[in-house]
CSV table of C-alpha atoms in Angstrom, one decimal:
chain,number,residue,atom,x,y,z
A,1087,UNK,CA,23.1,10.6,7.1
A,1088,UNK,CA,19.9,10.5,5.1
A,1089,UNK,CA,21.9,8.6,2.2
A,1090,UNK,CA,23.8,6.5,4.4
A,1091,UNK,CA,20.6,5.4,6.0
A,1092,UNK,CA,19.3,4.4,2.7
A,1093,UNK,CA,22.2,2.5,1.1
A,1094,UNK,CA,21.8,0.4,4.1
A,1095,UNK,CA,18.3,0.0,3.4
A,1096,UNK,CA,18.4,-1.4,-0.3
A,1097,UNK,CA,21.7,-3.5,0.6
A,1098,UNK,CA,19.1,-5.7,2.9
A,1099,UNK,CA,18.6,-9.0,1.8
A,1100,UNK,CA,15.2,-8.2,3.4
A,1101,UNK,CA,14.6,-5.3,0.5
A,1102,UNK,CA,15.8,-7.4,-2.2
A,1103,UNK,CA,13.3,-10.6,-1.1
A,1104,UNK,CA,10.5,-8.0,-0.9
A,1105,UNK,CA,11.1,-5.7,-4.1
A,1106,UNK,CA,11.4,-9.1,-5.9
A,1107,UNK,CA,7.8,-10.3,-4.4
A,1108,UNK,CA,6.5,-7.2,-5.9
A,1109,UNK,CA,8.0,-7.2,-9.1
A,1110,UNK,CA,7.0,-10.8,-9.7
A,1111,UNK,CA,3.4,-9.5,-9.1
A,1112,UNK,CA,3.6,-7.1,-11.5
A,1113,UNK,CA,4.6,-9.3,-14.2
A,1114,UNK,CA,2.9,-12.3,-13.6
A,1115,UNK,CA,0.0,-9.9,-13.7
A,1116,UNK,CA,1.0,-8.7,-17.1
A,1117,UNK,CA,1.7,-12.3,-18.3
A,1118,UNK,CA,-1.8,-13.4,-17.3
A,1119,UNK,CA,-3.7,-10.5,-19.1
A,1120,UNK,CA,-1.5,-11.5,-22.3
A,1121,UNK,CA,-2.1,-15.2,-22.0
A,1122,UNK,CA,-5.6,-14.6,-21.5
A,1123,UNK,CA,-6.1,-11.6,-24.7
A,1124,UNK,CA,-3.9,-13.9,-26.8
A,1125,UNK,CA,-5.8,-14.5,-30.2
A,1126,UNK,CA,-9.2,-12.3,-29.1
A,1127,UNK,CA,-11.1,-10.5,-31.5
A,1128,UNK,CA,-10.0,-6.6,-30.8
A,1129,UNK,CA,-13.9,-6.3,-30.1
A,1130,UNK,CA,-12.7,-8.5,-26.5
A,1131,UNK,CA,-10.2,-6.4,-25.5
A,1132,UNK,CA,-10.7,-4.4,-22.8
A,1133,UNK,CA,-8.4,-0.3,-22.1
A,1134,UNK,CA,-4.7,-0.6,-20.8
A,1135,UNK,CA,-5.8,0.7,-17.7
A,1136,UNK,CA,-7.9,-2.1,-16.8
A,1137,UNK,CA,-5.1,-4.7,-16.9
A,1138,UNK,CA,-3.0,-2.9,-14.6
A,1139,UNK,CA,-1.8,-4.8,-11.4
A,1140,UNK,CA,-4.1,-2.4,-9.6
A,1141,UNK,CA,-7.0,-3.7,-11.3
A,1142,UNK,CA,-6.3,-7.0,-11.9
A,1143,UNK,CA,-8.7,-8.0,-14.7
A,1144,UNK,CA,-8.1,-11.5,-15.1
A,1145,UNK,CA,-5.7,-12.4,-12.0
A,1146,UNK,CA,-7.7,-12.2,-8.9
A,1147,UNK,CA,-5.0,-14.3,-6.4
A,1148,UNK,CA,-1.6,-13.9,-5.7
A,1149,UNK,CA,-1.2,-10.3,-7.1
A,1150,UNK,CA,-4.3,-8.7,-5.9
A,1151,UNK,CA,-2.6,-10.5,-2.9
A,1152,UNK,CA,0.5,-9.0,-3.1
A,1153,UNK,CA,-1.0,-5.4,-3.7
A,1154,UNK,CA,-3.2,-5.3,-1.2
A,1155,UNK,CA,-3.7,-7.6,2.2
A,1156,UNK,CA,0.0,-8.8,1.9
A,1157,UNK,CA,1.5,-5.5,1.3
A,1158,UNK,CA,1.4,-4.2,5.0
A,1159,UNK,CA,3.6,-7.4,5.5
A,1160,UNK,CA,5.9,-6.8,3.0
A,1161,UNK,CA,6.5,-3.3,3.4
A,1162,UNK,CA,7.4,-4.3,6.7
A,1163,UNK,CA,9.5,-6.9,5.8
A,1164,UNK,CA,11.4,-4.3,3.9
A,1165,UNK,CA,12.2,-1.7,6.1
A,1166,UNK,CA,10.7,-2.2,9.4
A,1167,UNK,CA,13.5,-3.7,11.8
A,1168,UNK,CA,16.4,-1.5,10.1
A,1169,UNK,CA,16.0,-0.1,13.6
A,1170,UNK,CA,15.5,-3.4,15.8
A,1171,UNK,CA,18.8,-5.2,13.8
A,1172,UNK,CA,20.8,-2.0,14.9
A,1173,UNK,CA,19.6,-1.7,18.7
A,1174,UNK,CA,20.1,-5.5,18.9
A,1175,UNK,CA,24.0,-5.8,17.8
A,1176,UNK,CA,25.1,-2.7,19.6
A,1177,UNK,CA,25.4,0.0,16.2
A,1178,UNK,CA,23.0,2.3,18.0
A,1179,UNK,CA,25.3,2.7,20.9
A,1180,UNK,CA,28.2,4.0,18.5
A,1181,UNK,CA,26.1,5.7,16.3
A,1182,UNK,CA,24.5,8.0,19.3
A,1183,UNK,CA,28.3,9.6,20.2
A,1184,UNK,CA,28.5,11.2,16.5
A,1185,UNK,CA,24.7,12.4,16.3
A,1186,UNK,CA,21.9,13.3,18.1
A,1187,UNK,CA,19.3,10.2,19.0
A,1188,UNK,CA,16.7,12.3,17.7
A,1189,UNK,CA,18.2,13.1,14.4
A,1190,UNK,CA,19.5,9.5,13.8
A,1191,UNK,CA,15.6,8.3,14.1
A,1192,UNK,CA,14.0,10.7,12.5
A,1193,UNK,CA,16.6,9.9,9.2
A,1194,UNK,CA,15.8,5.9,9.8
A,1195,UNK,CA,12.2,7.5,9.3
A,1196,UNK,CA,12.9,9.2,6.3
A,1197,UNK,CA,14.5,6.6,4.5
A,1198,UNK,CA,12.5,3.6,5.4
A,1199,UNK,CA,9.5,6.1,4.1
A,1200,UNK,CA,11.6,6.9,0.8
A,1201,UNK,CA,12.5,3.2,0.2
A,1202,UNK,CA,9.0,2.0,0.4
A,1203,UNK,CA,7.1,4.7,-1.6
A,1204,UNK,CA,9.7,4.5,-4.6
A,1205,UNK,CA,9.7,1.2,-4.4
A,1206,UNK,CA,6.1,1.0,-5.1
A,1207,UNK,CA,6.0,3.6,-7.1
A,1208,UNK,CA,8.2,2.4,-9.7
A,1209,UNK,CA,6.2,-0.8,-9.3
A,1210,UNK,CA,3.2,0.6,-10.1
A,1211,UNK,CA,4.7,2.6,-12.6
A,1212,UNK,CA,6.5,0.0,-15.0
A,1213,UNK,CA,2.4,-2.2,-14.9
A,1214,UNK,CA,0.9,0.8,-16.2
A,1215,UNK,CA,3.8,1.2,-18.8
A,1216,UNK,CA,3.3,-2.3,-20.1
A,1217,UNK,CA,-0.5,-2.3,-20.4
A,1218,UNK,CA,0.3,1.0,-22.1
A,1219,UNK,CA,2.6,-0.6,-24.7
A,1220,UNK,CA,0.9,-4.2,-25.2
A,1221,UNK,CA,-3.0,-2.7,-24.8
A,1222,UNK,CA,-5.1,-0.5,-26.7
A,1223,UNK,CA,-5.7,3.3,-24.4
A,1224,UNK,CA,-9.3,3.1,-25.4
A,1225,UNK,CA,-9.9,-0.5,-25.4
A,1226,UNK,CA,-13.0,-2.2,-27.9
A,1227,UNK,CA,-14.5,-4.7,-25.1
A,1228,UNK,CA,-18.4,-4.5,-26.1
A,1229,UNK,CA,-18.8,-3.1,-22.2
A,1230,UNK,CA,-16.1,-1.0,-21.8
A,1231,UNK,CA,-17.9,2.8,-22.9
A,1232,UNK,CA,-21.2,2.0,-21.9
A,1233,UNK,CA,-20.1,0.6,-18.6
A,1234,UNK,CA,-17.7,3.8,-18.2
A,1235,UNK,CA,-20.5,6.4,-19.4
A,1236,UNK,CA,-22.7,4.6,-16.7
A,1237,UNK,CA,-20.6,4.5,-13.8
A,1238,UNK,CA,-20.1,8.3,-14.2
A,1239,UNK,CA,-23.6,8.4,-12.5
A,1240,UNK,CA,-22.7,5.9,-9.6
A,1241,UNK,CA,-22.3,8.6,-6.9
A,1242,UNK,CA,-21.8,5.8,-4.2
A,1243,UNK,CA,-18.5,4.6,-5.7
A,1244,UNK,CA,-15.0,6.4,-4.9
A,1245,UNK,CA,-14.2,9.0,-7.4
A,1246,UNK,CA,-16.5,7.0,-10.4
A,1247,UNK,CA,-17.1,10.6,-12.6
A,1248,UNK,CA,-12.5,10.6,-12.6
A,1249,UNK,CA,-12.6,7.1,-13.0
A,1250,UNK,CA,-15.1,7.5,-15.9
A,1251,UNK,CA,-13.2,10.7,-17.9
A,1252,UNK,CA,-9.5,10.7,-16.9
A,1253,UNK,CA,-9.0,6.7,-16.6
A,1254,UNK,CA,-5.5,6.9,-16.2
A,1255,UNK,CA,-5.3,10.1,-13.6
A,1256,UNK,CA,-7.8,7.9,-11.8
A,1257,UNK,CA,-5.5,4.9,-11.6
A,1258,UNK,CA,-2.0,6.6,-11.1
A,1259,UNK,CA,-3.9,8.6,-8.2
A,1260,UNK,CA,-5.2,5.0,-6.8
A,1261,UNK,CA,-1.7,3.7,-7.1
A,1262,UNK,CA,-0.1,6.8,-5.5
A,1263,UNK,CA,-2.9,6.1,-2.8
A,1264,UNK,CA,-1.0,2.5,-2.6
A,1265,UNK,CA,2.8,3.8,-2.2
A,1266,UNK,CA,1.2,5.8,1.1
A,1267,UNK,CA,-0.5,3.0,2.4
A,1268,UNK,CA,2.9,1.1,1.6
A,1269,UNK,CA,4.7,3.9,3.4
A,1270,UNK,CA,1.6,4.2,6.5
A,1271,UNK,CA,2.2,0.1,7.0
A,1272,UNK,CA,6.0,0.3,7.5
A,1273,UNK,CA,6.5,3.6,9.4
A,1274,UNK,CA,3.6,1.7,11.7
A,1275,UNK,CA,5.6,-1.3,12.1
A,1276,UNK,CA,8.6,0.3,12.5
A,1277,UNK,CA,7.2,2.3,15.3
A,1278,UNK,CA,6.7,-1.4,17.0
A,1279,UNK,CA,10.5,-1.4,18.1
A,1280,UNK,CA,10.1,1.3,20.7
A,1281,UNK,CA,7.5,-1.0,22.0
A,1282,UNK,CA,9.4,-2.9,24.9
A,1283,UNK,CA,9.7,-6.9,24.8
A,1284,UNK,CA,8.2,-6.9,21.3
A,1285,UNK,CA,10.1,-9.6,18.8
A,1286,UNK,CA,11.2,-9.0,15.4
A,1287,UNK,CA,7.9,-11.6,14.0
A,1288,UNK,CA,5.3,-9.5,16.1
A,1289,UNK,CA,6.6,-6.3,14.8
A,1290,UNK,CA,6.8,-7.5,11.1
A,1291,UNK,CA,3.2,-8.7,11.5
A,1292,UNK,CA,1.6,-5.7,13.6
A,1293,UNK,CA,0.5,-3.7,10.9
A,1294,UNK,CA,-1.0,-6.5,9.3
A,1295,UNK,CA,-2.8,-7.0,12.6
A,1296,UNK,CA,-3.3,-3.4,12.3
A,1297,UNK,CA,-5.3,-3.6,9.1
A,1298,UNK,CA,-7.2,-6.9,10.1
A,1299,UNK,CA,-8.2,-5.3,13.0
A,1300,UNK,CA,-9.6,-2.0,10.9
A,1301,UNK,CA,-11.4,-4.3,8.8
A,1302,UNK,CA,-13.0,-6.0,11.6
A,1303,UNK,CA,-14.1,-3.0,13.2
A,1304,UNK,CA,-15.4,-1.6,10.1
A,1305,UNK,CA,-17.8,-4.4,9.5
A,1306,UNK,CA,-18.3,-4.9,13.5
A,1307,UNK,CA,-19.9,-1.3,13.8
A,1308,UNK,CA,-21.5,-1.1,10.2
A,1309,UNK,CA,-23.4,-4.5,10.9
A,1310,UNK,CA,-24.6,-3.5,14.8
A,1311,UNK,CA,-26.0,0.0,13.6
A,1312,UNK,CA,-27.5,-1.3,9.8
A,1313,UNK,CA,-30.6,-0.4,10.6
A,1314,UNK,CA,-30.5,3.5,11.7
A,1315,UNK,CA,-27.9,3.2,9.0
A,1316,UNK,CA,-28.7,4.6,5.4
A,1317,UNK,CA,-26.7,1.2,2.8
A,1318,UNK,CA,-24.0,4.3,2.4
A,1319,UNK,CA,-23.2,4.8,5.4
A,1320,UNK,CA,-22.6,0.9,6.0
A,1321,UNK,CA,-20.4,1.1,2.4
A,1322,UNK,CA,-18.6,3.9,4.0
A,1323,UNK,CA,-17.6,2.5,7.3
A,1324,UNK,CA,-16.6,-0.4,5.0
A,1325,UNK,CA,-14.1,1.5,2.5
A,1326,UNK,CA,-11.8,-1.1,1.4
A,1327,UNK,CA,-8.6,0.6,1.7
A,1328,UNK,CA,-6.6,-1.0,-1.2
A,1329,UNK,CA,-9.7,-1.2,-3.6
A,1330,UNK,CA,-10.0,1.0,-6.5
A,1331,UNK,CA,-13.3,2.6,-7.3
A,1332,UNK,CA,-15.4,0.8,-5.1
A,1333,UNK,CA,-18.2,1.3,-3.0
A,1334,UNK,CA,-17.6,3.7,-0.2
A,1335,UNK,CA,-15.7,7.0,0.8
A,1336,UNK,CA,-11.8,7.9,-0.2
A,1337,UNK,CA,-12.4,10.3,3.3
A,1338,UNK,CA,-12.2,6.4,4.7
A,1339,UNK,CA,-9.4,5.5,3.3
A,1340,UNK,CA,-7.4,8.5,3.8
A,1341,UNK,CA,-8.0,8.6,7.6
A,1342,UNK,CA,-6.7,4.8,7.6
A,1343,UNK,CA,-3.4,6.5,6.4
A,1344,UNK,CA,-3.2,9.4,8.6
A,1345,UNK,CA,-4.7,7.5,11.8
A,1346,UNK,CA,-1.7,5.0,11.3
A,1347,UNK,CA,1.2,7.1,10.5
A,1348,UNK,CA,-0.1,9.4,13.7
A,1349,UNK,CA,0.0,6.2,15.9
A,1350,UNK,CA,3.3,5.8,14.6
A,1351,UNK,CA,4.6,8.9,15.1
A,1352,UNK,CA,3.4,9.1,18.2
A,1353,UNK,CA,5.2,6.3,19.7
A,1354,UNK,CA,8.4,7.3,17.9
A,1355,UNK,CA,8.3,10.5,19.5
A,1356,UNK,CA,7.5,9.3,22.9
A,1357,UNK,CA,10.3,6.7,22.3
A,1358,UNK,CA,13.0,9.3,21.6
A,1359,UNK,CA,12.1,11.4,24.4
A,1360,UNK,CA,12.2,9.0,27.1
A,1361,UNK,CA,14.9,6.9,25.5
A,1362,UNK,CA,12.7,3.6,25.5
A,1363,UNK,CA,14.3,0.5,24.1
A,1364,UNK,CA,13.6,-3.4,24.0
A,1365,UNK,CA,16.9,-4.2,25.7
C-alpha cells in the first residue's frame, strides 16, 4: 500500500510542477554563482559550500525564495490534497472495503512525508555536488579564513564553532534541517483536509499562514518584552527557521518542526477516529 500510495504521488502533475520549481532553483542558483566568478582572480573566490542554494551567495531572490518562505507552499502543492482529490471523487469510499481507514491514512502519511523529504533531499544534494565540482573546498576569497576563524567565537549564532570546522557537515545538517521543515509544512497542510468546509486553496496555503503567523508572533512577543529582555533572548524568539547560521537558537527552530507536525498529527488522529470529512 505504502508503494502504491507513492506511485500515485510522483504521477501528479502537482509533483512534477513542484519538483521542477525546485530544481530550477537549484540551478539557476548555480548558474548565477558561475556567471558571477566567471574570469575572477582565484584570490575572489569564495569555498563550494558558500555557493550552495542554501547559502545563496550571490542570488538573494527567487531561490532563497524558493528554499525558504515559498517552500511550505510548494511542499504543499506537492503532496497535500492527495487526500482531498480522493475524498472528493468518491476513491476513498472503495478504498475503505479492502483496508482499514486508519491504515489507508496513516500510508497517505508516510508517503506524502517520503515524497517530500527525498525530494528535497536530492535537491539539496545535487547544489552541493555542483559547487563541489565547479568551486574550490577551501576557497581563496581574502575573507573567507579569517571570517571563519572569527565566527567560531560568535556564541550567539546557530552552531557557528560546526559551521566554522566541518563546513560541509554544517551545511548538509542545515539542508537536512530543510527536508523536515519540507516534510513539517506538508504533513501540516495535509492535516487541513480533516478540517470540515475547508477548500483545496486554503489548505494549500495554511501552512504558509502557519509560518507567517510564527513569524509574526515571534517578533510580536520579542518587541513587547525587549526591555526585561537580554538582545539574545529577542534573537532567540526570532530564529529564522529556514536561515543557516544566524542569529538565534536551532532549540527554535526544531520546536517549529515538532510543534507543527504535532498539530498535524493531532488532527489526523482525531479525524480517523471520529471519521470527520469535508463532504
Amino acid at each position: 500500500m505504502f508503494i502504491e500510495e507513492v506511485k500515485k504521488i510522483v504521477r501528479r502533475n502537482e509533483f512534477y510542477a513542484a519538483a521542477i520549481i525546485i530544481f530550477f532553483a537549484v540551478f539557476l542558483n548555480f548558474y548565477i554563482a558561475c556567471d558571477n566568478l566567471q574570469d575572477k582572480p582565484i584570490s575572489q573566490i569564495p569555498s563550494a559550500w558558500e555557493l550552495t542554494v542554501l547559502r545563496n551567495y550571490y542570488c538573494y531572490n527567487f531561490t532563497d525564495t524558493v528554499f525558504s518562505t515559498l517552500l511550505p507552499l510548494i511542499a504543499s502543492i506537492m503532496v497535500a490534497d492527495v487526500y482531498y482529490t480522493e475524498l472528493k471523487t468518491g476513491i476513498t469510499n472503495y478504498i475503505a472495503t479492502r483496508i482499514s481507514y486508519s491504515s489507508y491514512i496513516k500510508n497517505k502519511v508516510l508517503a506524502s512525508s517520503t515524497v517530500v523529504f527525498v525530494t528535497m533531499g536530492i535537491a539539496v544534494t545535487v547544489s552541493i555536488v555542483l559547487s563541489i565540482i565547479a568551486f574550490p573546498l577551501q576557497g581563496h576569497y581574502s575573507t573567507d579564513v579569517s571570517f571563519r576563524s572569527l565566527m567560531m567565537h560568535d556564541r550567539y549564532r546557530i552552531l557557528c564553532g560546526f559551521e566554522g570546522t566541518y563546513p560541509y557537515l554544517n551545511i548538509i545538517f542545515f539542508g537536512f534541517i530543510r527536508c523536515l521543515f519540507a516534510v513539517s509544512s506538508a504533513i501540516f497542510a495535509f492535516s487541513m483536509t480533516f478540517i470540515k468546509r475547508i477548500n483545496r486553496y486554503l489548505l494549500m496555503l495554511s501552512s504558509t499562514v502557519y509560518y507567517y503567523v510564527y513569524i509574526l508572533l515571534g517578533a510580536l512577543v520579542a518587541n513587547t518584552f525587549a526591555d526585561p529582555m537580554s538582545y539574545n533572548w529577542a534573537d532567540m524568539i526570532n530564529t529564522s527557521v529556514t536561515g543557516v547560521n544566524r542569529y538565534g537558537s536551532i532549540y527554535m527552530i526544531f520546536f517549529y518542526i515538532i510543534f507543527q507536525i504535532a498539530v498535524a498529527i493531532f488532527i489526523i488522529r482525531r479525524g480517523v477516529k471520529k471519521g470527520d470529512c469535508i463532504l
